[in-house]
PDB file of C-alpha atoms in Angstrom:
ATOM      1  CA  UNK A   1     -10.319  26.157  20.164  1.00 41.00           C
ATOM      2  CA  UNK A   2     -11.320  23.323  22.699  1.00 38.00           C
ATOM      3  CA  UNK A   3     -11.095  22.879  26.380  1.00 36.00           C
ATOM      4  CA  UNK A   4     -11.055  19.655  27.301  1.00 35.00           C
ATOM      5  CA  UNK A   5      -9.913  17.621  30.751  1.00 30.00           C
ATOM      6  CA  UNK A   6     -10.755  14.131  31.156  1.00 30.00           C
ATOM      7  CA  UNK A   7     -10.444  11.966  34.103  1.00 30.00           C
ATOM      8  CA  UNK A   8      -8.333   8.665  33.671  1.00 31.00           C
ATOM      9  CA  UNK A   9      -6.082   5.975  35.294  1.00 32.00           C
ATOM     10  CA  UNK A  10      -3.293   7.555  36.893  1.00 35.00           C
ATOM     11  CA  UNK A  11       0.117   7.005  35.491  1.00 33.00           C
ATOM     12  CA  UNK A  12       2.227   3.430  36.190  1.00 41.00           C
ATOM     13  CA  UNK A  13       4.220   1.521  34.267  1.00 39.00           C
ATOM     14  CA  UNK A  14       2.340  -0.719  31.292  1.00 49.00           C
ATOM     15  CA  UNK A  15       0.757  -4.100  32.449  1.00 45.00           C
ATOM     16  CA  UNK A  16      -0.155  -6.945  30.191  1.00 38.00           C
ATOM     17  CA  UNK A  17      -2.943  -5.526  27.235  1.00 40.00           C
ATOM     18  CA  UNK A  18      -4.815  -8.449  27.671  1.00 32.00           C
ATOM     19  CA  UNK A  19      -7.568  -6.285  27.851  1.00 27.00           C
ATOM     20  CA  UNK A  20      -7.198  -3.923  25.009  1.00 35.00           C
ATOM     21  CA  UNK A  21      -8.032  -4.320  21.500  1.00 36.00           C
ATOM     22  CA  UNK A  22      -5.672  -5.045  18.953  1.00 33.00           C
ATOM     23  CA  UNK A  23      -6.135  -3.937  15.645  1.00 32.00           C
ATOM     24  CA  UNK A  24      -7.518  -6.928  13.142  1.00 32.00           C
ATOM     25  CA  UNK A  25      -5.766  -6.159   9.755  1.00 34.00           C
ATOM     26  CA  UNK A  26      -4.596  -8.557   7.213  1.00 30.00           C
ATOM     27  CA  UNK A  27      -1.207  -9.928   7.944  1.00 33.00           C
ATOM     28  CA  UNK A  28       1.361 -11.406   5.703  1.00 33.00           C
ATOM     29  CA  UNK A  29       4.299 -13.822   7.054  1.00 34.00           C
ATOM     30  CA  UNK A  30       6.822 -10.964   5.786  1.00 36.00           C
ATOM     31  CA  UNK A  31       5.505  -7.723   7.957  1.00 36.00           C
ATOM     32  CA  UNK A  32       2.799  -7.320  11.522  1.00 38.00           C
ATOM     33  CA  UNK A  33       1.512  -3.619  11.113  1.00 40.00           C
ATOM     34  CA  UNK A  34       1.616  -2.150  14.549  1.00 47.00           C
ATOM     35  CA  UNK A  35      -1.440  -1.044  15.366  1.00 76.00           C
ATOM     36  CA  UNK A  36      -0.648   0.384  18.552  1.00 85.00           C
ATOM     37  CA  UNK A  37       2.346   2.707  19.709  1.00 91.00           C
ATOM     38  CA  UNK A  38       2.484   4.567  22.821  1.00 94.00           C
ATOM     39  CA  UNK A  39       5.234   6.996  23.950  1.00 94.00           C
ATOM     40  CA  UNK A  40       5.826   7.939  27.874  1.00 93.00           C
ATOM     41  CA  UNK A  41       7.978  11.387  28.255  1.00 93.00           C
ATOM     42  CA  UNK A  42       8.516  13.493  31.311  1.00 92.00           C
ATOM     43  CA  UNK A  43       8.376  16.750  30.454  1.00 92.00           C
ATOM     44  CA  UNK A  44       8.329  20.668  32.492  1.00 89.00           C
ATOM     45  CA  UNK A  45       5.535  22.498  32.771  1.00 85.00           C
ATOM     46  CA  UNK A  46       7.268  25.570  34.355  1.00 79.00           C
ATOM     47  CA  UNK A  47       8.356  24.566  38.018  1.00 80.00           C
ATOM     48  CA  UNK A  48       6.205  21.350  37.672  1.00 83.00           C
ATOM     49  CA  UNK A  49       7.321  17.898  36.011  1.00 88.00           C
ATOM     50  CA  UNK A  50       4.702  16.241  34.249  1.00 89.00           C
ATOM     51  CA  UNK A  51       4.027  12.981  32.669  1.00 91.00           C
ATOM     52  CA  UNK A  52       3.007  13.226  28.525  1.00 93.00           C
ATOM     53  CA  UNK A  53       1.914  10.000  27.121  1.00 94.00           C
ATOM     54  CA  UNK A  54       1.417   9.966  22.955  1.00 95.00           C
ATOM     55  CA  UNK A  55      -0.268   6.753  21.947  1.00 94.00           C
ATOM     56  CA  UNK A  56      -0.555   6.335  18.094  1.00 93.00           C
ATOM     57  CA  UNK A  57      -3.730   4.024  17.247  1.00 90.00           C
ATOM     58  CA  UNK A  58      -4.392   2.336  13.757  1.00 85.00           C
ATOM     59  CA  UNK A  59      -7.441  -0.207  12.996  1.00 80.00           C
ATOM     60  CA  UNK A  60      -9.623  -0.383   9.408  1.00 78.00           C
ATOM     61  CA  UNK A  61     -11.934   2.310  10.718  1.00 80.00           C
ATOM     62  CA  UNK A  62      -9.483   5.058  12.624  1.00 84.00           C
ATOM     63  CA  UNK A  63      -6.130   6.424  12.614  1.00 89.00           C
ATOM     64  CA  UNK A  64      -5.180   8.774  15.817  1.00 91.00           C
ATOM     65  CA  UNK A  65      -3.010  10.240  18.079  1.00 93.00           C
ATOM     66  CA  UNK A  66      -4.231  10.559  21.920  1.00 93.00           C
ATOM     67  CA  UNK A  67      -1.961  12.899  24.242  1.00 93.00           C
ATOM     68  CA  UNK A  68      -2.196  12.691  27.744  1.00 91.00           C
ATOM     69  CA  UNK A  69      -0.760  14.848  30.385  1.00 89.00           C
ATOM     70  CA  UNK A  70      -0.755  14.181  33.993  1.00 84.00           C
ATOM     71  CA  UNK A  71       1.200  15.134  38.010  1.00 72.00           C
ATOM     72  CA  UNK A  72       2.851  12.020  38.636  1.00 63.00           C
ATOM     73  CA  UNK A  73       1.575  12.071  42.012  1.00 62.00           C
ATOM     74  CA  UNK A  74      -2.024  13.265  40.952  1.00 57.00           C
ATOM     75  CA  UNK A  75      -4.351  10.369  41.029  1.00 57.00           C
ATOM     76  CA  UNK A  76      -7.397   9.817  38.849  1.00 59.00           C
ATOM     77  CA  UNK A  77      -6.663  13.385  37.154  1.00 65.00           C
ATOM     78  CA  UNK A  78      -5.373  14.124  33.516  1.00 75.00           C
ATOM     79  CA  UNK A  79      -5.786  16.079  30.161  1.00 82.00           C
ATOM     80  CA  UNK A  80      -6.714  14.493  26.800  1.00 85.00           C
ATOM     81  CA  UNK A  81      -6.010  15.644  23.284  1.00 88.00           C
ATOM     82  CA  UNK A  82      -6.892  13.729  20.720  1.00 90.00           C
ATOM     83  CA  UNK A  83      -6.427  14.279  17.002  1.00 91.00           C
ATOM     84  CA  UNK A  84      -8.116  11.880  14.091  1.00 88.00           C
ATOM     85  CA  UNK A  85      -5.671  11.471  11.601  1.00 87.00           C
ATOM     86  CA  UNK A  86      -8.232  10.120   9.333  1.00 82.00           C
ATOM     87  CA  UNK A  87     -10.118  13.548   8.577  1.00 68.00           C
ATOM     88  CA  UNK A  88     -10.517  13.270   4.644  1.00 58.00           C
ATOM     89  CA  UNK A  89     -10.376  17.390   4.534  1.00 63.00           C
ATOM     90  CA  UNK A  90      -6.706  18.764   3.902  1.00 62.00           C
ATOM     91  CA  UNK A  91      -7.612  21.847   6.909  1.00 62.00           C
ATOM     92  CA  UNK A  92      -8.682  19.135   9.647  1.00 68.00           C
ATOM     93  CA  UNK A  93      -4.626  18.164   9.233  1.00 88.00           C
ATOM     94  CA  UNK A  94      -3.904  20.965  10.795  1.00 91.00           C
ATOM     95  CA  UNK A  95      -5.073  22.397  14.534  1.00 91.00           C
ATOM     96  CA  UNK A  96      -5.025  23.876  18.007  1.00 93.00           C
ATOM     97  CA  UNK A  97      -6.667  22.354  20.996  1.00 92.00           C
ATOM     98  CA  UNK A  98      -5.888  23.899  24.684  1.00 91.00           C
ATOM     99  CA  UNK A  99      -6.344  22.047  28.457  1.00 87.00           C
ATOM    100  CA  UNK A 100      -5.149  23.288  31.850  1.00 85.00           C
ATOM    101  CA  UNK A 101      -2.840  21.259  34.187  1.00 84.00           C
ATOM    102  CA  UNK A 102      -2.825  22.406  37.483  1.00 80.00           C
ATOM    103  CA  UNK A 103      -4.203  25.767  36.324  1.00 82.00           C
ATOM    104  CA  UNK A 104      -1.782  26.057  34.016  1.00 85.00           C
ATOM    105  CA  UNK A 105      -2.964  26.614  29.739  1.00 90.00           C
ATOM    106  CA  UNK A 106      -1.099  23.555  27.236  1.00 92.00           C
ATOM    107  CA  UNK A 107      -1.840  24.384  24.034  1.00 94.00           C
ATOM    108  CA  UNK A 108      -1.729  21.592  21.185  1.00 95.00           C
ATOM    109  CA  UNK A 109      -0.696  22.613  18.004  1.00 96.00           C
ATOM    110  CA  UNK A 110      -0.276  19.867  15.254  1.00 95.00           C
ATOM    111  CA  UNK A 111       0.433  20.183  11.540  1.00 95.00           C
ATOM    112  CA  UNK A 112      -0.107  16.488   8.971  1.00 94.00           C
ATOM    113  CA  UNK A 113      -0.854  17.664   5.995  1.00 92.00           C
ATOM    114  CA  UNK A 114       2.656  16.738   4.198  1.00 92.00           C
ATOM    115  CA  UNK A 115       2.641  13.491   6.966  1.00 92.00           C
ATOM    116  CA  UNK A 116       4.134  10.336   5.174  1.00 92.00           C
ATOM    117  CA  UNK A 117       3.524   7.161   6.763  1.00 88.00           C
ATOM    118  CA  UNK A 118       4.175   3.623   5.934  1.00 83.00           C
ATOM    119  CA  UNK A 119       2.711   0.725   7.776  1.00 77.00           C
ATOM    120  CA  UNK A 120       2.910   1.891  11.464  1.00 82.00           C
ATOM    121  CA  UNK A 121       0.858   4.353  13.094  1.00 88.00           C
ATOM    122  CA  UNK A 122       3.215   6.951  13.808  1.00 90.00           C
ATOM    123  CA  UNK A 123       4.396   9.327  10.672  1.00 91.00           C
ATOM    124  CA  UNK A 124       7.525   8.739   9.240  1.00 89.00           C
ATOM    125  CA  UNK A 125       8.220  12.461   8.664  1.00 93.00           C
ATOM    126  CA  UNK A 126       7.260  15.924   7.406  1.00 95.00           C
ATOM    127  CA  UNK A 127       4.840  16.788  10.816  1.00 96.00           C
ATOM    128  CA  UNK A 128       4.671  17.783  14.304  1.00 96.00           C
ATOM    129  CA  UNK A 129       3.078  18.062  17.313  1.00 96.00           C
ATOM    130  CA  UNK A 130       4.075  20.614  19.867  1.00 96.00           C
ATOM    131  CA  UNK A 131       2.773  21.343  23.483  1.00 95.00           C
ATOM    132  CA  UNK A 132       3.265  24.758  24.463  1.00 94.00           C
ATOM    133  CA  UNK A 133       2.510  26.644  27.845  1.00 92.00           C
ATOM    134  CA  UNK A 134       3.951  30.220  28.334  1.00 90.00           C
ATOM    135  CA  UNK A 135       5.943  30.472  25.287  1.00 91.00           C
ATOM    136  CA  UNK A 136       7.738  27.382  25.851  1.00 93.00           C
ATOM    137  CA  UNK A 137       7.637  24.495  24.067  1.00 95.00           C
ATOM    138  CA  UNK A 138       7.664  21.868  26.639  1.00 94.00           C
ATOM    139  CA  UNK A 139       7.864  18.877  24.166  1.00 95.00           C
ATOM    140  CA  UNK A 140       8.136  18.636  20.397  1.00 96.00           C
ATOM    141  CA  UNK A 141       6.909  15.552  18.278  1.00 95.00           C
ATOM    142  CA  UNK A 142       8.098  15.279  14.484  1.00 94.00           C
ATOM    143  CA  UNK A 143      10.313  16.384  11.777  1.00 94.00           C
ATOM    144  CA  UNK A 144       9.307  20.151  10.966  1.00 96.00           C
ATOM    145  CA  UNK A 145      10.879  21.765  13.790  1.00 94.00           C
ATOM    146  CA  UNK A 146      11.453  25.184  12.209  1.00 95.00           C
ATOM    147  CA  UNK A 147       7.753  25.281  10.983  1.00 95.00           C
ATOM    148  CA  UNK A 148       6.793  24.420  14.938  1.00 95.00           C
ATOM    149  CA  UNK A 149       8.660  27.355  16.896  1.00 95.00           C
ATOM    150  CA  UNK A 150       7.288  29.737  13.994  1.00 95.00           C
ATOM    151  CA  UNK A 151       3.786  28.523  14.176  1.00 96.00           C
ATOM    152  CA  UNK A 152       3.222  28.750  18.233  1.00 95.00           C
ATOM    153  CA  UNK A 153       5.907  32.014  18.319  1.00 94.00           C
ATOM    154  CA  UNK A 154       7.740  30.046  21.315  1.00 93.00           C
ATOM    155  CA  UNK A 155      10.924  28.898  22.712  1.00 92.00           C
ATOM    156  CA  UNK A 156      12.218  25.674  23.395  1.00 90.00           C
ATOM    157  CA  UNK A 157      11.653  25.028  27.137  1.00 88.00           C
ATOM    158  CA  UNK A 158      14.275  25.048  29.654  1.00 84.00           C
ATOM    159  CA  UNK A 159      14.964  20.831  30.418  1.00 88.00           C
ATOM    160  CA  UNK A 160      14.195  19.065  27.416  1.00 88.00           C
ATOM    161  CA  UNK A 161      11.541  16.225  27.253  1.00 91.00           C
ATOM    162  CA  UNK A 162      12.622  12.991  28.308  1.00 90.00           C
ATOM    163  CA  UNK A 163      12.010   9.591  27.056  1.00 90.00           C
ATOM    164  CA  UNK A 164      10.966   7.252  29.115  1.00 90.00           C
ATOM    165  CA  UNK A 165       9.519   4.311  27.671  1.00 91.00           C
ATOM    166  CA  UNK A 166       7.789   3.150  24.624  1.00 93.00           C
ATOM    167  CA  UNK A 167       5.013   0.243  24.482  1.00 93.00           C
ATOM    168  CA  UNK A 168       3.311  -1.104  21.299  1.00 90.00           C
ATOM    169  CA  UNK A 169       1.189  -4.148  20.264  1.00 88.00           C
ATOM    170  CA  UNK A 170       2.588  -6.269  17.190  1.00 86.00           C
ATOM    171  CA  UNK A 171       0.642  -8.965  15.328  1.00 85.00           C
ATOM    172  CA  UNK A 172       1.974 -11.411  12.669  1.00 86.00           C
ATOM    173  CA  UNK A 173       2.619 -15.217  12.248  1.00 87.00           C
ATOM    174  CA  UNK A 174       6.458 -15.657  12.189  1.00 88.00           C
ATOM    175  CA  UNK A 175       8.349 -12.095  11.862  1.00 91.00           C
ATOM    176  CA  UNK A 176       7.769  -9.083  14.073  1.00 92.00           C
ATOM    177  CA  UNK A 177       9.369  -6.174  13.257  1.00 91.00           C
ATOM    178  CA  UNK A 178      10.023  -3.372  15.326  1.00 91.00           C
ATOM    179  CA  UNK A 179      12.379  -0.110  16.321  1.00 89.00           C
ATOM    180  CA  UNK A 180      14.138   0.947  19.693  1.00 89.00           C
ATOM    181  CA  UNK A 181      15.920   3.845  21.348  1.00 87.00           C
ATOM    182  CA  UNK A 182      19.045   1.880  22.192  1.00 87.00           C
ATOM    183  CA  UNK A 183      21.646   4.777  22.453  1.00 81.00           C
ATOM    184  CA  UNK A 184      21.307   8.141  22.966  1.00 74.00           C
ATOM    185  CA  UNK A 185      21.397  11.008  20.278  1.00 70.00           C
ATOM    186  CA  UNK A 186      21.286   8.050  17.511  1.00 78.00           C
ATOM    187  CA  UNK A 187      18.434   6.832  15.286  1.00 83.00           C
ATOM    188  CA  UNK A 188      16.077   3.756  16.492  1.00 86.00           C
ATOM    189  CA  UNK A 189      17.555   0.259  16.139  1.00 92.00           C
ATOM    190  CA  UNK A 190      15.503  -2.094  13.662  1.00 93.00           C
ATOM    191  CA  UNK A 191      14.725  -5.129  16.010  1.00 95.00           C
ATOM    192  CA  UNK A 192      13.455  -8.599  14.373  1.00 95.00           C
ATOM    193  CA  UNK A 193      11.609 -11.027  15.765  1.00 96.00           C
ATOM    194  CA  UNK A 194      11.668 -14.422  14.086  1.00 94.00           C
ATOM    195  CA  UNK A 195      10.085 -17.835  15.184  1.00 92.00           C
ATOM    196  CA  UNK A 196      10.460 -20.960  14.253  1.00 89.00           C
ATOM    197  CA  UNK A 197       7.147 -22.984  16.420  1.00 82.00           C
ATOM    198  CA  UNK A 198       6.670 -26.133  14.317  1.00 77.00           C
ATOM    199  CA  UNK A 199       7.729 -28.656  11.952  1.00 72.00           C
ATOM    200  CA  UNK A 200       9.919 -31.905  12.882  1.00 74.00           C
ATOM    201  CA  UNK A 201      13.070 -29.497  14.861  1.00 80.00           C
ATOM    202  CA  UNK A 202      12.370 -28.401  18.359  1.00 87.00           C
ATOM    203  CA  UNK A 203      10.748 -24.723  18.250  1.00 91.00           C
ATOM    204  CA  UNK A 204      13.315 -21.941  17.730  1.00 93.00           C
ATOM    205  CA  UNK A 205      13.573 -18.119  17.678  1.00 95.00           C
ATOM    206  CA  UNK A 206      15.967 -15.638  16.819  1.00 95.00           C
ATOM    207  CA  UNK A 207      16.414 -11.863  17.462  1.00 96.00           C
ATOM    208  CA  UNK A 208      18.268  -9.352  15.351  1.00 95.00           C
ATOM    209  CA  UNK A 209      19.550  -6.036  15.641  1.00 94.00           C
ATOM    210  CA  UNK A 210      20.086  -3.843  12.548  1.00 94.00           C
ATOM    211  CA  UNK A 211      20.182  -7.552  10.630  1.00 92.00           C
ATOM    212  CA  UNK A 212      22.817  -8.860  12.993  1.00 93.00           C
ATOM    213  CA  UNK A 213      21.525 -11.969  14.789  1.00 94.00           C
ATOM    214  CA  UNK A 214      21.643 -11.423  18.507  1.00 94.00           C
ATOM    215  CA  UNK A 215      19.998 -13.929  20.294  1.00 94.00           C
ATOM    216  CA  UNK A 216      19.532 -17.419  19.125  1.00 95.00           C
ATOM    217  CA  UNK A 217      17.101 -19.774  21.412  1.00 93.00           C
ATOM    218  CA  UNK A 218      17.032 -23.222  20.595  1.00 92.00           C
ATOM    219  CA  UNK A 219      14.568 -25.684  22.093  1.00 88.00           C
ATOM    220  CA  UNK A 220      11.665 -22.995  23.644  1.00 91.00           C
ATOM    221  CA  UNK A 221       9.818 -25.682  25.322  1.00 91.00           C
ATOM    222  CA  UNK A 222      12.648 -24.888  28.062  1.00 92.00           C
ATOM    223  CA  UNK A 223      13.415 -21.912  27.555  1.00 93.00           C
ATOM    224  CA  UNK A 224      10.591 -19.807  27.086  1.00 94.00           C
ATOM    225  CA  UNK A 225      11.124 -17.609  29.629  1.00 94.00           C
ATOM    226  CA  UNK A 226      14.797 -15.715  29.801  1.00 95.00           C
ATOM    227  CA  UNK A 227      16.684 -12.602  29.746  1.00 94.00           C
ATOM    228  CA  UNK A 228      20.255 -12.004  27.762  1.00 94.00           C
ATOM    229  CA  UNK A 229      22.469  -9.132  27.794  1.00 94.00           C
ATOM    230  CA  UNK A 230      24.229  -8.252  24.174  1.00 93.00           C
ATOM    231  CA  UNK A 231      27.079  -5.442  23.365  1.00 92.00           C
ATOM    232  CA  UNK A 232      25.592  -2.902  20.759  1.00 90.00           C
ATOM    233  CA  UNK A 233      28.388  -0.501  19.348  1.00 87.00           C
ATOM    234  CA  UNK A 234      30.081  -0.846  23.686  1.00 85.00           C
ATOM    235  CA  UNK A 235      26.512  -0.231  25.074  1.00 87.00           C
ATOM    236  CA  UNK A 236      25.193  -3.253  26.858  1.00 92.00           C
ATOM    237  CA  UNK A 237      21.553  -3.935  25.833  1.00 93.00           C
ATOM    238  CA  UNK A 238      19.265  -6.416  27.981  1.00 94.00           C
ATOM    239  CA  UNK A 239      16.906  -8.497  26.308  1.00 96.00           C
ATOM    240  CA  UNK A 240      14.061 -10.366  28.410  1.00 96.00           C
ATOM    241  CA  UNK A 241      11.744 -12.638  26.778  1.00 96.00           C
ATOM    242  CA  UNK A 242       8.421 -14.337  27.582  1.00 96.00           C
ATOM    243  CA  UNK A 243       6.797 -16.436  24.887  1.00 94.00           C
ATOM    244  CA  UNK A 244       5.050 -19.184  27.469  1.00 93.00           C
ATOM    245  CA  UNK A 245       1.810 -18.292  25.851  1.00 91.00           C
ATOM    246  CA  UNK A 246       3.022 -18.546  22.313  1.00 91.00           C
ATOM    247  CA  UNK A 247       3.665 -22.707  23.008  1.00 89.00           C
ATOM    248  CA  UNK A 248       0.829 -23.322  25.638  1.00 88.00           C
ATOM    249  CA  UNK A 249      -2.296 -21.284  24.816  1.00 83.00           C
ATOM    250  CA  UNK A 250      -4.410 -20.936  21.842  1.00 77.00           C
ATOM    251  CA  UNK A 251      -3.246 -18.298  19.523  1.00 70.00           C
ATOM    252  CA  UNK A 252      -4.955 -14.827  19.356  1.00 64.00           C
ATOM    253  CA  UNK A 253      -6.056 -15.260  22.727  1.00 70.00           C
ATOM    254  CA  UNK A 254      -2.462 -13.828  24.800  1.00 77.00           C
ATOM    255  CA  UNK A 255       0.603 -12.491  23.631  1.00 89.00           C
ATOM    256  CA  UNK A 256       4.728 -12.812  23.751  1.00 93.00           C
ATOM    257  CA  UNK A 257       6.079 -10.104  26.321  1.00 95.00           C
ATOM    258  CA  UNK A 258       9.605  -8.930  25.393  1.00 96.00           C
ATOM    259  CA  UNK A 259      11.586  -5.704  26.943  1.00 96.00           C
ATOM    260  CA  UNK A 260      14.544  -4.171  25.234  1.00 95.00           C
ATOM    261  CA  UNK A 261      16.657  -1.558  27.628  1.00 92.00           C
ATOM    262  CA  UNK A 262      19.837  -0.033  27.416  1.00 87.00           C
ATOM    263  CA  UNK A 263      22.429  -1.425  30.734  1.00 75.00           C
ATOM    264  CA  UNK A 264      20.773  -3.231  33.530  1.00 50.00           C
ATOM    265  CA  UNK A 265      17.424  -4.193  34.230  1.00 48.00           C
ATOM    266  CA  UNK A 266      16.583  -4.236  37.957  1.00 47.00           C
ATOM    267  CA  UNK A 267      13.095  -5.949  39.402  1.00 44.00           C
ATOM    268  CA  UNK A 268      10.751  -8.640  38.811  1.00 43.00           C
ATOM    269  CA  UNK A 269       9.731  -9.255  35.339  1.00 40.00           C
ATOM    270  CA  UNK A 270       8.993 -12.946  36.105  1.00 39.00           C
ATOM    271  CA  UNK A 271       4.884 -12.479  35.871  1.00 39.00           C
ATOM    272  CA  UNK A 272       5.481 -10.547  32.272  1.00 41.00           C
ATOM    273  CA  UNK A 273       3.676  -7.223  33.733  1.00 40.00           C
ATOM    274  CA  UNK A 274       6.236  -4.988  34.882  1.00 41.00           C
ATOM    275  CA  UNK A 275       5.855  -2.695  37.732  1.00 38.00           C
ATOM    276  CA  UNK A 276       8.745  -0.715  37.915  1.00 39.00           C
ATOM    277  CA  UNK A 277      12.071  -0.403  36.496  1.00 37.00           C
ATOM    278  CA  UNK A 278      15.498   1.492  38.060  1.00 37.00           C
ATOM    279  CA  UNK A 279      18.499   3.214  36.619  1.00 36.00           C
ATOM    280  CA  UNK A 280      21.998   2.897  37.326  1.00 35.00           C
ATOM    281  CA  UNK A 281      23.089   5.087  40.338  1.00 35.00           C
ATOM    282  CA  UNK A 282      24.786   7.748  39.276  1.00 35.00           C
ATOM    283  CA  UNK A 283      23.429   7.492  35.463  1.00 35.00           C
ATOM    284  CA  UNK A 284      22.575  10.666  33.539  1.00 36.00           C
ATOM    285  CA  UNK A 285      21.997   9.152  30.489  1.00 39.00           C
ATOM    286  CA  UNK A 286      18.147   9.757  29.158  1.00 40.00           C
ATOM    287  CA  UNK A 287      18.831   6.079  27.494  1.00 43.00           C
ATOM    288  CA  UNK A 288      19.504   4.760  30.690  1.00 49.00           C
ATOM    289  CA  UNK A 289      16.418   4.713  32.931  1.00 71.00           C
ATOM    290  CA  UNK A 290      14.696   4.069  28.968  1.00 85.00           C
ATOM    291  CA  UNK A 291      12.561   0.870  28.231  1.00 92.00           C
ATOM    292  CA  UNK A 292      10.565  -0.441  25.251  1.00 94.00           C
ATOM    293  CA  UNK A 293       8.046  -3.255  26.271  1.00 95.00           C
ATOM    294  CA  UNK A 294       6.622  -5.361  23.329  1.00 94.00           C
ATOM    295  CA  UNK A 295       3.732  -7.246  23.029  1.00 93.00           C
ATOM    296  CA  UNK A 296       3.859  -9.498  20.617  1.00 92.00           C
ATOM    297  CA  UNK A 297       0.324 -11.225  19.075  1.00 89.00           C
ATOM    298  CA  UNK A 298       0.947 -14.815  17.372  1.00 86.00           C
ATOM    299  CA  UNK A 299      -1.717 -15.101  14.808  1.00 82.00           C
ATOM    300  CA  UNK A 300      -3.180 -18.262  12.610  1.00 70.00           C
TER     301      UNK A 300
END
């Protein structure tokens, strides 16, 4: 068993990853692995709300999971987990690591030995992860829920986790391919990305939920830059795009921005960073105050 606290930016909402690597893999024109998920939930830590970020990371040389829990109003101060999902020994799947948040023990426990995965980071199923502090679970990642509560001998905590938003880095030539939280209590949407950027017909690009177009946007040179709102099973979804860079800068060097999020958007996404993001009055909903911010890397 580990102790470990690391110090670290304080919590905001995700800016532009201009500055962060994104995983070089092979691409075909069919599928862009994701090389980079991360997961923002609020979670309770006995009297005290915390933020829990879960960022899954895949390049050639590593595969891990990196959980970070911090005091939203706690600057420069937060505890780091992380587990390498790459160990080549079938016990190394399996572990316990413990911190302290405001004096207060969070054990880790994680279990991915039966862990199936395709081409994203993140398992498709048959693990978890579960933080634990007192006997109560105070959130629960993965499939094997029964096999979590029996391992750490705890309860599910009080207020369940929320979701808050969800960020990843795409890279591919014409199809990005994705998943999104668009309703509450139902599986992820599949979200496609396709472009259309040369050849003799102005530049074009389409996006489609669950293999339903939804968005068609002819003639980018103009309208690179826009936000639509579509109707998904009576739940209005906002759509904001920002592809500038995909038509006016070299590719590989920025990225398309796009933000999928359930009702209305509020604030300034104009610069493609952005800083904050509001809920309906009145709303309830964990889906509501939800966003998930793409970043989308054209590539040769």
């Amino acid at each position: 068993m580990s102790h470990e606290l690391v110090e670290a930016a304080p919590f905001s909402i995700p800016k532009s990853p201009s500055a962060e690597k994104v995983c070089q893999e092979q691409e075909t024109d069919k599928a862009a692995p994701q090389s980079a998920i991360t997961f923002v939930y609020q979670a309770k830590l006995a009297e005290l709300y915390c933020n829990v970020t879960a960022t899954w990371c895949k390049n050639h040389t590593s595969h891990s999971l990196c959980i970070t829990m911090e005091k939203p109003c706690q600057n420069n101060q937060c505890c780091t987990c992380k587990i390498d999902l790459n160990s080549c020994q079938f016990w190394g799947k399996k572990g316990l690591k413990s911190f302290e948040v405001d004096g207060r023990r969070v054990d880790v426990y994680w279990d991915f030995r039966q862990a199936k995965f395709s081409s994203t980071p993140e398992p498709c199923s048959d693990y978890y992860v579960a933080l634990v502090s007192k006997q109560e679970v105070v959130l629960l990642l993965g499939d094997l829920m029964e096999d979590a509560y029996k391992r750490t001998r705890s309860r599910a905590s009080s207020e369940e986790a929320k979701l808050m938003y969800k960020k990843e880095n795409l890279s591919g030539k014409r199809l990005f391919c994705t998943k999104a939280m668009l309703e509450e209590g139902k599986k992820e949407h599949d979200i496609v990305i396709e472009t259309s950027l040369s050849g003799p017909d102005e530049p074009e690009m389409w996006i489609s939920i669950d293999g339903t177009v939804a968005i068609r946007i002819m003639n980018l040179y103009w309208r690179f830059r826009g936000n639509e709102t579509v109707m998904l099973n009576d739940v209005p979804v906002e759509i904001f795009w920002d592809v500038h860079d995909w038509l006016f800068s070299s590719l590989g060097t920025s990225h398309g921005f796009f933000i999928f999020k359930p009702c209305r958007l509020d604030g300034d996404y104009s610069s493609g960073s952005p800083s904050q993001y509001n809920s309906p009055k009145g709303s309830s909903s964990s889906t509501r105050g939800f966003c998930h911010f793409l970043y989308a890397w054209k590539t040769e």
